[in-house]
């Protein structure tokens, strides 16, 4: 069989491996083939098994071993292929299922699409039918509207005809009543012209606007319930234009030939002019009396029941306030502070209605100042009445005073706007002459017509029959003066942004709820609204601006029914309505929104209603509940409330919040005060700015009061009192300091008691106290003490005079306990 070497292939050339790394190119010599003896091996089978057992096949292995290895790989690949095939078959099954599912979904969507198309077609058909129905409804509505207009025209003609007939019947009834009355009393009856007897075309058969007969008691014959007296008698002052005509009767007015555009322009001009005359009828009559010492007996007669007392009863009975200002020369007071007396007298003379001078033979320096202020310095500007007598004293010591008084008498004889009585006032005839002269001047200055009783039958008005002739029954002029009083301030800071917000509210489109102006007490709400109302009156003359300022909670201005009555009267003037104002509070509250809607629809610029301190109205949430309902489109309402007293229902309205002053605003106020004479050092100004940083001390009212107080002090007083002023923590404490500063300088216990009682009387009064009431309650009170005191109280913001009635300016004054004074 041979050795194992016989299985190796024959090699003529050795491999590099067989040479053991021998390199033929580098080695030299001869390579010889040396036979290698191979050790005999075992049998072939055992050898193969041994080799296979090690898992390694050497060169020269058998073919069977190689084929067994290939079969294993083939089996492995076959198994992998079968697994791959099985996976793919499963995937194909899944894809097929998914395709079937999508096919079903596609079929379902096709069915839904077909259903939607059917629904869409059905909706199109319904839309077309609805549009056809709408066109038919519009045609029917147009037909109905034409029929309605036709019926309205017929009813209008019928109503106007019946109104004429009714007025003719009323006129005939009044004529018959007059004839019956005259026949019963034996008075001859004058026959009228045939054309004037109840003819439908005569001028007397139609009662025009503002010419109602007194037999109707000042209201329409169609109104059956009791109404407020005198409310309808003022309607003839309203402006009548073509846009205000509602019937054929009103087309007979004097302004019907004016077109609407010209009338609007004219109304705007009138609205701008009318406020200028409002101050002339303030209701406060002040008679300033200047007399020499030798005319005291005549003054006793003049001040008695025959002259001034009778004038007082007459004017106070008609609702005016009548005040007589008369200083008594006191040597002690004159020596103490004559300059203060001079300034007070000049101020009172400038504000008085009529000046009365009782001139004798002697003239002191106070009378000389009064005469110069009343007539010499500005002749003819102030209505004056002078009573003097012939010179009687021949003493040489009186030469200087005689010459001065004689020069003045000679000067007034050539003046205008004066009345002279050169007789001694000691008889009833002379007193009557003086009374008539004063009454004539007062009536002319106050715009009061002659109210002498007439004997014409049927001429009595409801007010005269009831014994009342109130010049300002509903308080229109009171509100005008409260508006003027609210506009007085040291300086306005930071209001521009609030003006923009208010103007944006009134110019916005559509119906809007009321605009709420909220802030702490003394934050400037009343000042903001008063300034804004003045701007509206100048900038929007075609708009009707209504306003109401509430005083204290107990005053008549806090009565919501009285407020709505007054505002309704103003709306009726615009509407030129002949109806009277109801006396039923429920009806007044219910009808006011209707009047707003009715008048605002015809007013070119709409209606703007401003109510200040609405939270102080009595039962405001009940009587002002109509504000929660939708307001008319052309009506804008702005109200102010204290932030701590605002009802919950009002907090949902749009709000303008007033904040306290910043340190920069306080510095600006100090700069304005410096221009008016306030001199502060850098250290004092720093102390003030440091103090005015809290919420209470940065309140606008607190800062303005402090500056007013500092302006009245000189440098020494300022240095002494600044620390005490800055020690106050709130407006209430500052007012307490102001009252104490006015109370302590009183020289006697009587003056201190007068000061305390004056404040108490004003506090307990509902609508305030007049000066004449204070003088009647305090017999020891004189103008020498009251004149300087009231000037200080008004300038320091303690008291204010509205139509001659003294009230507290701010609610914070009432928190002080006057018993401490």
Coordinates of C-alpha atoms in Angstrom, one line a residue, residues 325-767:
X325 CA -74.4 143.7 54.0
X326 CA -73.7 146.5 56.4
X327 CA -70.4 147.1 58.3
X328 CA -70.3 148.9 61.5
X329 CA -67.2 151.0 62.2
X330 CA -65.4 149.6 65.2
X331 CA -62.3 151.3 66.3
X332 CA -60.6 148.3 67.8
X333 CA -61.1 146.1 64.8
X334 CA -60.0 148.9 62.5
X335 CA -56.8 149.4 64.4
X336 CA -56.0 145.7 64.3
X337 CA -56.2 144.9 60.6
X338 CA -57.6 147.7 58.4
X339 CA -56.2 146.3 55.2
X340 CA -58.1 143.1 55.7
X341 CA -61.3 145.1 56.2
X342 CA -60.6 147.1 53.0
X343 CA -60.1 144.0 50.9
X344 CA -63.1 142.2 52.3
X345 CA -65.3 145.2 51.6
X346 CA -64.0 145.6 48.1
X347 CA -64.7 142.0 47.4
X348 CA -68.3 142.2 48.7
X349 CA -69.0 145.3 46.7
X350 CA -67.8 143.7 43.5
X351 CA -70.2 140.8 44.1
X352 CA -73.2 142.7 45.3
X353 CA -76.4 143.3 43.3
X354 CA -77.2 146.9 44.2
X355 CA -75.2 149.4 46.3
X356 CA -77.0 151.7 48.7
X357 CA -75.2 154.7 50.1
X358 CA -76.6 156.8 53.0
X359 CA -74.4 159.9 53.0
X360 CA -74.5 162.5 55.7
X361 CA -71.9 165.2 56.6
X362 CA -69.0 163.0 57.9
X363 CA -67.0 160.5 56.0
X364 CA -64.4 158.2 57.5
X365 CA -61.8 156.1 55.6
X366 CA -63.9 153.0 55.5
X367 CA -66.9 154.8 53.8
X368 CA -64.4 156.5 51.5
X369 CA -63.1 153.1 50.4
X370 CA -66.6 151.8 49.9
X371 CA -67.7 154.7 47.8
X372 CA -64.6 154.5 45.6
X373 CA -65.0 150.8 45.0
X374 CA -68.7 151.1 44.2
X375 CA -68.7 154.2 42.0
X376 CA -65.6 156.4 41.8
X377 CA -63.2 153.9 40.4
X378 CA -65.7 152.4 37.8
X379 CA -68.7 154.8 37.3
X380 CA -71.8 153.3 36.0
X381 CA -70.8 149.6 36.2
X382 CA -72.6 149.0 39.5
X383 CA -76.2 150.0 40.0
X384 CA -76.3 152.4 43.0
X385 CA -78.8 154.3 45.0
X386 CA -77.6 157.3 47.0
X387 CA -79.5 159.1 49.8
X388 CA -78.1 162.3 51.1
X389 CA -79.2 165.4 52.8
X390 CA -78.1 169.0 52.8
X391 CA -75.0 170.0 54.7
X392 CA -75.9 171.0 58.3
X393 CA -72.6 171.0 60.2
X394 CA -70.6 174.2 60.2
X395 CA -67.8 173.1 62.5
X396 CA -64.3 174.0 61.2
X397 CA -63.0 170.6 62.4
X398 CA -65.1 168.8 59.9
X399 CA -63.8 170.7 56.9
X400 CA -61.7 167.8 55.5
X401 CA -64.5 165.3 55.7
X402 CA -67.0 167.8 54.4
X403 CA -65.0 168.6 51.4
X404 CA -64.5 165.0 50.5
X405 CA -68.2 164.1 50.9
X406 CA -69.2 167.2 48.9
X407 CA -66.9 166.3 46.1
X408 CA -68.4 162.9 45.9
X409 CA -71.9 164.3 46.0
X410 CA -71.1 166.6 43.1
X411 CA -69.6 163.7 41.2
X412 CA -72.5 161.3 41.5
X413 CA -75.0 163.9 40.3
X414 CA -73.5 163.6 36.8
X415 CA -73.3 159.8 36.8
X416 CA -75.3 157.0 35.1
X417 CA -76.9 153.9 36.4
X418 CA -77.7 155.6 39.7
X419 CA -80.7 157.0 41.5
X420 CA -80.5 160.0 43.8
X421 CA -82.8 160.8 46.7
X422 CA -81.8 164.1 48.2
X423 CA -84.3 164.2 51.0
X424 CA -84.2 162.9 54.6
X425 CA -85.7 159.5 55.0
X426 CA -88.1 160.0 57.8
X427 CA -91.6 159.7 56.2
X428 CA -93.5 156.9 54.7
X429 CA -93.4 158.6 51.3
X430 CA -89.7 158.9 51.3
X431 CA -89.3 155.2 52.4
X432 CA -91.7 154.1 49.7
X433 CA -89.7 156.1 47.1
X434 CA -86.5 154.4 48.3
X435 CA -88.1 151.0 48.3
X436 CA -89.4 151.4 44.8
X437 CA -86.0 152.6 43.6
X438 CA -84.2 149.6 45.1
X439 CA -86.9 147.2 43.8
X440 CA -86.6 148.6 40.3
X441 CA -82.8 148.2 40.2
X442 CA -83.0 144.7 41.7
X443 CA -85.6 143.5 39.2
X444 CA -83.6 144.9 36.3
X445 CA -80.4 143.2 37.5
X446 CA -82.0 139.9 38.3
X447 CA -84.1 139.8 35.2
X448 CA -87.3 139.6 37.2
X449 CA -90.5 140.7 35.4
X450 CA -93.0 142.9 37.1
X451 CA -95.1 140.5 39.2
X452 CA -97.7 143.0 40.2
X453 CA -101.1 141.2 40.6
X454 CA -103.4 141.7 37.7
X455 CA -107.2 141.8 37.7
X456 CA -107.7 140.3 34.2
X457 CA -110.0 137.4 34.5
X458 CA -108.4 134.0 34.0
X459 CA -104.8 135.3 34.2
X460 CA -103.9 133.5 37.3
X461 CA -101.2 130.8 37.1
X462 CA -101.2 127.7 39.2
X463 CA -98.2 129.1 41.2
X464 CA -100.0 132.4 42.0
X465 CA -103.2 130.6 42.9
X466 CA -101.3 128.4 45.3
X467 CA -99.4 131.3 46.8
X468 CA -96.0 130.2 45.3
X469 CA -93.9 131.9 42.7
X470 CA -90.6 130.1 42.8
X471 CA -88.1 131.4 40.3
X472 CA -86.2 128.1 40.2
X473 CA -88.7 125.5 41.2
X474 CA -86.7 122.4 40.0
X475 CA -83.2 123.7 40.7
X476 CA -81.8 124.3 37.2
X477 CA -79.9 127.4 38.2
X478 CA -78.7 125.6 41.4
X479 CA -77.1 122.9 39.2
X480 CA -75.5 125.6 36.9
X481 CA -73.9 127.2 39.9
X482 CA -72.7 123.8 41.3
X483 CA -71.1 123.2 37.8
X484 CA -69.3 126.5 38.1
X485 CA -68.2 125.8 41.6
X486 CA -66.8 122.4 40.6
X487 CA -64.7 123.9 37.9
X488 CA -62.7 126.0 40.3
X489 CA -59.3 124.5 41.1
X490 CA -55.7 125.3 41.4
X491 CA -54.5 123.3 38.5
X492 CA -55.7 120.3 36.4
X493 CA -53.1 117.5 35.9
X494 CA -53.3 114.2 34.1
X495 CA -56.9 114.8 32.8
X496 CA -55.9 114.6 29.1
X497 CA -56.0 110.8 29.1
X498 CA -59.3 110.7 30.9
X499 CA -60.8 113.2 28.4
X500 CA -59.7 110.9 25.5
X501 CA -61.5 108.0 27.2
X502 CA -64.7 110.0 27.8
X503 CA -64.7 111.4 24.2
X504 CA -64.2 107.9 22.8
X505 CA -67.2 106.7 24.8
X506 CA -69.6 109.3 23.4
X507 CA -68.3 109.0 19.8
X508 CA -68.5 105.1 19.8
X509 CA -71.2 103.6 17.6
X510 CA -74.2 101.5 18.8
X511 CA -76.0 101.4 22.2
X512 CA -73.6 101.4 25.1
X513 CA -73.9 101.0 28.8
X514 CA -73.1 103.9 31.1
X515 CA -69.5 104.8 31.6
X516 CA -68.4 104.7 35.3
X517 CA -65.8 107.1 36.6
X518 CA -64.5 105.7 39.9
X519 CA -62.0 106.9 42.5
X520 CA -61.5 107.7 46.1
X521 CA -63.2 110.6 47.8
X522 CA -61.3 113.8 46.8
X523 CA -59.7 112.2 43.7
X524 CA -61.1 114.9 41.4
X525 CA -64.1 113.1 39.9
X526 CA -66.4 116.2 40.1
X527 CA -63.6 118.4 38.7
X528 CA -63.1 116.1 35.8
X529 CA -66.8 116.0 34.9
X530 CA -67.3 119.7 35.3
X531 CA -64.3 120.5 33.0
X532 CA -65.5 117.9 30.5
X533 CA -69.0 119.3 30.4
X534 CA -67.7 122.7 29.7
X535 CA -65.7 121.3 26.8
X536 CA -68.7 119.5 25.5
X537 CA -70.8 122.6 25.6
X538 CA -68.2 124.4 23.5
X539 CA -67.2 121.6 21.2
X540 CA -70.6 119.9 20.6
X541 CA -73.2 122.6 20.4
X542 CA -75.7 120.4 18.6
X543 CA -75.7 117.8 21.4
X544 CA -78.0 118.1 24.4
X545 CA -75.8 118.0 27.5
X546 CA -77.7 117.2 30.7
X547 CA -75.9 117.2 34.0
X548 CA -76.7 116.8 37.7
X549 CA -74.3 117.3 40.6
X550 CA -75.3 115.7 44.0
X551 CA -74.4 117.5 47.1
X552 CA -74.7 115.8 50.5
X553 CA -76.8 112.6 51.0
X554 CA -79.5 114.6 52.9
X555 CA -79.8 117.5 50.4
X556 CA -82.6 118.0 47.9
X557 CA -80.0 117.3 45.1
X558 CA -79.8 113.7 46.4
X559 CA -83.5 113.1 45.6
X560 CA -83.6 111.0 42.4
X561 CA -87.2 111.8 41.6
X562 CA -86.6 115.5 41.8
X563 CA -83.5 115.0 39.5
X564 CA -85.5 113.0 37.0
X565 CA -88.3 115.6 37.1
X566 CA -85.8 118.4 36.3
X567 CA -84.2 116.4 33.5
X568 CA -87.6 115.5 32.1
X569 CA -88.6 119.1 32.0
X570 CA -85.5 119.9 30.0
X571 CA -86.3 117.1 27.5
X572 CA -89.8 118.4 27.2
X573 CA -88.5 121.8 26.3
X574 CA -86.6 120.3 23.4
X575 CA -89.6 118.2 22.4
X576 CA -91.8 121.3 22.9
X577 CA -94.4 119.1 24.5
X578 CA -97.6 120.5 26.0
X579 CA -98.0 117.7 28.5
X580 CA -97.3 118.5 32.2
X581 CA -94.9 116.6 34.4
X582 CA -96.6 113.9 36.4
X583 CA -96.5 114.1 40.2
X584 CA -96.4 110.3 40.5
X585 CA -92.8 109.3 41.3
X586 CA -93.2 105.8 39.8
X587 CA -94.5 107.3 36.6
X588 CA -91.6 109.9 36.5
X589 CA -89.0 107.2 36.8
X590 CA -90.7 105.0 34.2
X591 CA -91.3 107.7 31.6
X592 CA -87.8 109.2 31.7
X593 CA -86.1 106.5 29.6
X594 CA -89.0 107.0 27.0
X595 CA -88.3 110.7 26.9
X596 CA -84.6 110.0 26.4
X597 CA -85.3 107.8 23.4
X598 CA -87.8 110.1 22.0
X599 CA -85.7 113.3 22.1
X600 CA -82.3 111.6 21.3
X601 CA -83.8 110.3 18.0
X602 CA -84.5 113.9 16.9
X603 CA -81.4 115.6 18.4
X604 CA -78.7 116.0 15.8
X605 CA -75.9 115.3 18.2
X606 CA -77.7 113.0 20.6
X607 CA -78.0 113.3 24.3
X608 CA -75.2 113.2 26.9
X609 CA -76.2 112.8 30.5
X610 CA -73.7 113.3 33.3
X611 CA -74.5 112.5 36.9
X612 CA -71.9 113.2 39.6
X613 CA -71.8 111.2 42.9
X614 CA -74.7 109.0 41.8
X615 CA -74.0 106.7 44.8
X616 CA -75.2 109.5 47.1
X617 CA -78.7 109.5 45.5
X618 CA -81.4 108.2 47.9
X619 CA -82.3 104.5 47.0
X620 CA -80.1 104.9 43.9
X621 CA -80.2 101.2 42.9
X622 CA -84.0 101.3 42.9
X623 CA -84.7 104.6 41.1
X624 CA -81.8 104.2 38.7
X625 CA -82.5 100.6 37.8
X626 CA -83.4 101.6 34.3
X627 CA -79.6 102.2 33.7
X628 CA -79.2 98.4 33.6
X629 CA -81.5 98.1 30.6
X630 CA -80.3 98.8 27.0
X631 CA -80.0 102.6 26.5
X632 CA -81.1 104.4 23.4
X633 CA -78.6 104.4 20.5
X634 CA -78.0 108.2 20.6
X635 CA -77.8 108.5 24.4
X636 CA -74.5 108.4 26.3
X637 CA -74.5 108.4 30.1
X638 CA -71.4 109.1 32.3
X639 CA -71.6 108.7 36.1
X640 CA -69.2 109.0 39.0
X641 CA -69.1 107.0 42.2
X642 CA -66.7 106.5 45.1
X643 CA -64.9 103.3 44.7
X644 CA -65.8 102.1 48.2
X645 CA -69.5 102.8 47.7
X646 CA -70.2 101.5 44.2
X647 CA -73.0 99.0 44.1
X648 CA -72.1 95.5 42.7
X649 CA -74.5 95.8 39.7
X650 CA -72.7 98.9 38.5
X651 CA -69.2 97.4 38.5
X652 CA -69.9 95.5 35.3
X653 CA -70.0 98.8 33.3
X654 CA -66.9 100.1 31.6
X655 CA -64.8 102.1 34.1
X656 CA -62.4 105.0 34.2
X657 CA -60.3 104.8 37.4
X658 CA -58.8 108.0 38.9
X659 CA -55.6 107.4 40.7
X660 CA -53.7 109.4 43.4
X661 CA -51.1 112.0 42.4
X662 CA -47.6 111.0 41.6
X663 CA -44.6 112.7 43.0
X664 CA -44.1 114.4 39.6
X665 CA -47.7 115.8 39.7
X666 CA -47.1 117.2 43.3
X667 CA -43.9 118.9 42.0
X668 CA -45.9 120.4 39.2
X669 CA -48.6 121.7 41.6
X670 CA -45.8 123.3 43.7
X671 CA -44.5 125.0 40.6
X672 CA -47.9 126.4 39.8
X673 CA -48.2 127.6 43.4
X674 CA -44.7 129.2 43.2
X675 CA -46.0 131.3 40.2
X676 CA -48.8 132.5 42.5
X677 CA -46.4 133.6 45.2
X678 CA -45.6 130.5 47.3
X679 CA -41.9 130.6 48.3
X680 CA -40.5 127.3 49.5
X681 CA -36.9 126.4 50.2
X682 CA -35.3 123.3 48.7
X683 CA -35.5 121.6 52.1
X684 CA -39.2 122.5 52.5
X685 CA -40.1 121.2 49.1
X686 CA -38.3 118.0 49.7
X687 CA -40.2 117.5 52.9
X688 CA -43.5 118.0 51.1
X689 CA -42.6 115.6 48.3
X690 CA -41.5 113.0 50.8
X691 CA -44.7 113.4 52.8
X692 CA -47.0 113.1 49.7
X693 CA -46.1 109.5 48.9
X694 CA -48.8 107.5 50.7
X695 CA -52.3 106.9 49.3
X696 CA -54.0 109.3 51.7
X697 CA -51.4 112.1 51.5
X698 CA -51.1 111.9 47.7
X699 CA -54.9 112.5 47.3
X700 CA -55.5 115.5 45.0
X701 CA -57.8 117.1 47.6
X702 CA -55.2 116.8 50.3
X703 CA -52.5 118.3 48.2
X704 CA -54.6 121.2 46.9
X705 CA -55.8 122.0 50.4
X706 CA -52.3 122.0 51.7
X707 CA -51.1 124.3 48.9
X708 CA -54.1 126.7 49.5
X709 CA -53.2 126.8 53.2
X710 CA -49.5 127.5 52.5
X711 CA -50.4 130.3 50.0
X712 CA -52.0 132.3 52.9
X713 CA -48.9 132.2 55.0
X714 CA -45.8 134.4 55.1
X715 CA -42.3 133.1 55.4
X716 CA -42.3 133.1 59.2
X717 CA -45.7 131.3 59.5
X718 CA -44.6 128.8 56.8
X719 CA -41.5 127.9 58.7
X720 CA -43.5 127.5 62.0
X721 CA -46.6 125.7 60.7
X722 CA -45.2 123.4 57.9
X723 CA -44.2 120.7 60.4
X724 CA -47.8 120.7 61.9
X725 CA -49.4 120.6 58.4
X726 CA -47.2 117.7 57.3
X727 CA -48.0 115.8 60.5
X728 CA -51.6 115.2 59.3
X729 CA -52.2 111.8 57.8
X730 CA -55.4 112.4 55.8
X731 CA -57.8 115.0 54.4
X732 CA -60.0 114.8 57.5
X733 CA -57.1 115.6 59.8
X734 CA -56.0 118.4 57.4
X735 CA -59.5 119.9 57.6
X736 CA -59.4 119.6 61.4
X737 CA -56.1 121.6 61.4
X738 CA -57.7 124.3 59.1
X739 CA -60.7 124.7 61.4
X740 CA -58.4 124.9 64.4
X741 CA -56.3 127.5 62.7
X742 CA -59.4 129.6 62.1
X743 CA -60.8 129.1 65.6
X744 CA -57.7 129.8 67.7
X745 CA -57.2 133.4 66.5
X746 CA -60.6 134.4 67.8
X747 CA -59.9 137.0 70.5
X748 CA -62.9 136.5 72.7
X749 CA -65.0 133.6 73.9
X750 CA -68.0 135.1 72.2
X751 CA -66.3 134.9 68.8
X752 CA -65.2 131.3 69.3
X753 CA -68.7 130.4 70.2
X754 CA -70.0 132.2 67.1
X755 CA -67.6 130.2 65.0
X756 CA -68.6 126.9 66.4
X757 CA -72.4 127.6 66.1
X758 CA -72.0 128.8 62.5
X759 CA -70.5 125.5 61.5
X760 CA -73.1 123.5 63.5
X761 CA -76.0 125.4 61.9
X762 CA -74.6 124.7 58.4
X763 CA -74.1 121.0 59.4
X764 CA -77.6 120.4 60.7
X765 CA -79.3 122.1 57.8
X766 CA -80.5 119.9 55.0
X767 CA -79.7 122.2 52.0

